[in-house]
Coordinates of C-alpha atoms in Angstrom, one line a residue:
Chain R
X1 CA -13.9 -2.4 -6.8
X2 CA -14.1 0.8 -4.6
X3 CA -16.6 1.1 -1.8
X4 CA -17.7 4.7 -0.9
X5 CA -19.9 4.9 2.1
X6 CA -19.8 8.7 2.6
X7 CA -23.1 10.6 2.4
X8 CA -23.8 12.8 -0.5
X9 CA -23.6 16.1 1.5
X10 CA -20.2 15.0 2.8
X11 CA -19.0 14.1 -0.7
X12 CA -20.0 17.5 -1.9
X13 CA -18.3 19.4 1.0
X14 CA -15.1 17.3 0.5
X15 CA -15.2 17.8 -3.3
X16 CA -15.5 21.6 -2.8
X17 CA -12.6 21.6 -0.3
X18 CA -10.4 19.6 -2.5
X19 CA -11.2 21.6 -5.6
X20 CA -10.8 25.0 -3.8
X21 CA -7.8 23.9 -1.8
X22 CA -5.8 22.4 -4.7
X23 CA -6.4 25.6 -6.7
X24 CA -5.3 27.9 -3.9
X25 CA -2.4 25.7 -3.0
X26 CA -1.4 25.1 -6.6
X27 CA -1.2 21.3 -6.3
X28 CA -2.5 18.0 -4.9
X29 CA -1.0 14.6 -4.0
X30 CA 0.3 14.2 -7.6
X31 CA 1.5 17.8 -8.2
X32 CA 3.1 18.5 -4.9
X33 CA 3.4 15.0 -3.4
X34 CA 4.9 13.2 -6.3
X35 CA 6.2 15.7 -8.9
X36 CA 7.1 18.5 -6.4
X37 CA 8.8 16.2 -3.9
X38 CA 10.5 14.5 -6.8
X39 CA 12.0 17.8 -7.9
X40 CA 13.1 18.3 -4.3
X41 CA 11.0 21.5 -4.1
X42 CA 10.9 22.9 -0.6
X43 CA 7.6 24.6 -1.4
X44 CA 6.1 21.2 -2.4
X45 CA 7.5 19.5 0.6
X46 CA 5.8 22.0 2.9
X47 CA 2.6 21.7 1.0
X48 CA 2.7 17.8 1.2
X49 CA 3.4 17.7 4.9
X50 CA 0.6 20.3 5.4
X51 CA -2.1 18.3 3.5
X52 CA -1.1 15.0 5.0
X53 CA -1.2 16.4 8.6
X54 CA -4.6 18.0 7.8
X55 CA -5.8 14.7 6.5
X56 CA -4.5 12.8 9.5
X57 CA -6.1 15.3 11.9
X58 CA -9.4 15.2 10.0
X59 CA -9.6 11.4 10.1
X60 CA -8.6 11.3 13.8
X61 CA -11.2 13.9 14.7
X62 CA -13.9 12.0 12.8
X63 CA -12.9 8.9 14.8
X64 CA -12.8 10.7 18.2
X65 CA -16.3 12.1 17.7
X66 CA -17.6 8.9 16.1
X67 CA -18.6 10.7 12.9
X68 CA -20.0 8.0 10.7
X69 CA -20.7 9.8 7.5
Chain W
X1 CA 1.5 13.1 -31.5
X2 CA 1.0 15.2 -28.3
X3 CA -2.4 13.8 -27.9
X4 CA -1.1 10.3 -28.1
X5 CA 1.6 11.0 -25.5
X6 CA -1.0 12.6 -23.2
X7 CA -3.2 9.6 -23.6
X8 CA -0.4 7.2 -22.9
X9 CA 0.8 9.2 -19.9
X10 CA -2.7 9.3 -18.5
X11 CA -3.2 5.6 -19.1
X12 CA 0.0 4.7 -17.2
X13 CA -0.8 7.1 -14.4
X14 CA -4.3 5.8 -14.0
X15 CA -3.3 2.2 -14.1
X16 CA -0.7 2.9 -11.4
X17 CA -3.3 4.4 -9.2
X18 CA -5.6 1.5 -9.8
X19 CA -3.1 -1.3 -9.3
X20 CA -1.6 0.3 -6.2
X21 CA -5.0 0.8 -4.6
X22 CA -4.4 4.6 -4.3
X23 CA -7.8 5.0 -6.0
X24 CA -9.6 3.2 -3.1
X25 CA -10.9 5.9 -0.6
X26 CA -11.1 3.3 2.2
X27 CA -7.4 2.5 1.8
X28 CA -6.5 6.2 1.7
X29 CA -8.5 6.9 4.8
X30 CA -6.7 3.9 6.4
X31 CA -3.4 5.5 5.4
X32 CA -4.4 8.7 7.1
X33 CA -5.7 7.0 10.2
X34 CA -2.3 7.1 11.9
X35 CA -3.8 7.2 15.4
X36 CA -6.2 4.4 14.8
X37 CA -6.2 1.3 12.5
X38 CA -3.2 2.6 10.5
X39 CA -2.6 1.0 7.1
X40 CA 0.8 2.4 6.0
X41 CA 1.1 0.6 2.6
X42 CA 0.4 3.7 0.6
X43 CA 3.7 5.2 1.9
X44 CA 5.4 2.7 -0.5
X45 CA 3.2 3.8 -3.4
X46 CA 4.0 7.5 -2.9
X47 CA 7.6 6.8 -2.0
X48 CA 8.1 4.7 -5.2
X49 CA 6.4 7.3 -7.3
X50 CA 8.6 10.1 -5.9
X51 CA 11.8 8.0 -6.6
X52 CA 10.7 7.2 -10.1
X53 CA 9.8 10.8 -10.8
X54 CA 13.1 12.0 -9.3
X55 CA 15.1 9.7 -11.6
X56 CA 13.1 10.6 -14.7
X57 CA 13.4 14.3 -13.9
X58 CA 17.2 14.0 -13.6
X59 CA 17.3 12.3 -17.0
X60 CA 15.0 15.0 -18.4
X61 CA 17.2 17.8 -17.1
X62 CA 20.0 16.6 -19.3
X63 CA 18.0 17.5 -22.3
X64 CA 17.5 21.0 -23.7
X65 CA 13.8 20.4 -24.4
X66 CA 11.3 17.6 -24.2
X67 CA 10.8 15.3 -27.1
X68 CA 7.4 16.6 -28.0
X69 CA 7.4 20.2 -26.7
X70 CA 9.5 23.4 -27.0
X71 CA 10.3 23.7 -23.3
X72 CA 9.9 22.0 -20.0
X73 CA 6.9 23.6 -18.1
X74 CA 8.3 23.5 -14.6
X75 CA 6.6 25.4 -11.8
X76 CA 7.9 29.0 -11.2
X77 CA 6.5 29.5 -7.7
X78 CA 8.9 28.9 -4.9
X79 CA 7.6 31.0 -2.0
X80 CA 6.0 29.5 1.1
X81 CA 3.2 31.7 2.0
X82 CA -0.2 31.7 3.8
X83 CA -1.9 31.0 0.5
X84 CA 0.0 27.8 0.0
X85 CA -0.6 26.7 3.6
X86 CA -4.3 27.5 3.6
X87 CA -4.8 25.8 0.2
X88 CA -2.9 22.6 1.3
X89 CA -4.9 22.6 4.6
X90 CA -8.3 22.9 2.9
X91 CA -7.3 20.2 0.5
X92 CA -6.1 17.9 3.3
X93 CA -9.3 18.3 5.2
X94 CA -11.4 17.4 2.1
X95 CA -9.0 14.5 1.4
X96 CA -9.4 13.1 4.9
X97 CA -13.2 13.5 4.9
X98 CA -13.8 10.9 2.1
X99 CA -10.4 9.7 1.0
X100 CA -10.5 11.1 -2.5
X101 CA -8.0 13.4 -4.2
X102 CA -8.3 14.6 -7.9
X103 CA -6.3 11.9 -9.8
X104 CA -7.9 8.9 -8.1
X105 CA -11.3 10.5 -8.3
X106 CA -11.0 10.7 -12.1
X107 CA -9.9 7.1 -12.2
X108 CA -12.9 6.2 -10.0
X109 CA -15.3 7.9 -12.4
X110 CA -15.2 4.7 -14.4
X111 CA -16.8 2.8 -11.4
X112 CA -20.0 4.7 -12.6
X113 CA -20.8 5.3 -8.9
X114 CA -23.0 8.4 -8.3
X115 CA -20.9 9.2 -5.2
X116 CA -17.8 9.8 -7.4
X117 CA -19.7 11.9 -9.8
X118 CA -21.0 14.1 -7.0
X119 CA -17.5 14.5 -5.7
X120 CA -15.9 15.3 -9.0
X121 CA -18.7 17.8 -9.8
X122 CA -18.1 19.5 -6.5
X123 CA -14.3 19.5 -7.1
X124 CA -14.8 21.3 -10.4
X125 CA -17.1 23.8 -8.8
X126 CA -14.6 24.4 -6.0
X127 CA -11.8 24.9 -8.5
X128 CA -13.8 27.5 -10.5
X129 CA -15.0 29.2 -7.3
X130 CA -11.3 29.6 -6.3
X131 CA -10.5 30.9 -9.7
X132 CA -13.1 33.6 -9.8
X133 CA -13.0 34.5 -6.1
X134 CA -9.3 34.3 -5.3
X135 CA -7.6 34.1 -8.8
X136 CA -4.4 32.5 -9.9
X137 CA -1.3 32.7 -7.8
X138 CA 1.3 35.2 -9.1

């Protein structure tokens, strides 16, 4: 089963960002990442690269600063 | 009939996320940890999903309309603008923070873990906030 160790405040901040961001950007991993990329949409390709890079940078920064949330 | 199709689609999608491990926030964060202890397996999950969708979409294009609807609801927006980039960036940051995105979060609701409930509640609030503050994309 899943194991979530993130604190409640972090979960809420992350949830707000994901909810707000997917609305503004019109899609998430499924919408842009799978369906958009599968339709060979350039717009979805750009969105997918953008959110993956943002995710990679976020995880890297959390590791660099030793954020244990 | 439409409800049945929706139910079956959701069931297959959710099972896929569950079996592939895409619903596991630790795995997702491992996938995003490119500069650390990188776990690249999820590339295969997304890659396979894109290929399957591509093939199904090509088959669908040969039809005038879907089996159970009047028309294919394909996205109309094509422009790449600040709104898209800002939205994708905010989403990516939130995704990286805990390793959850909307689909897997819904699957994980069935773990009956209060963490997931907090996340999904905040996700809905964020969605409505964007709707009332920024509004739909034209």
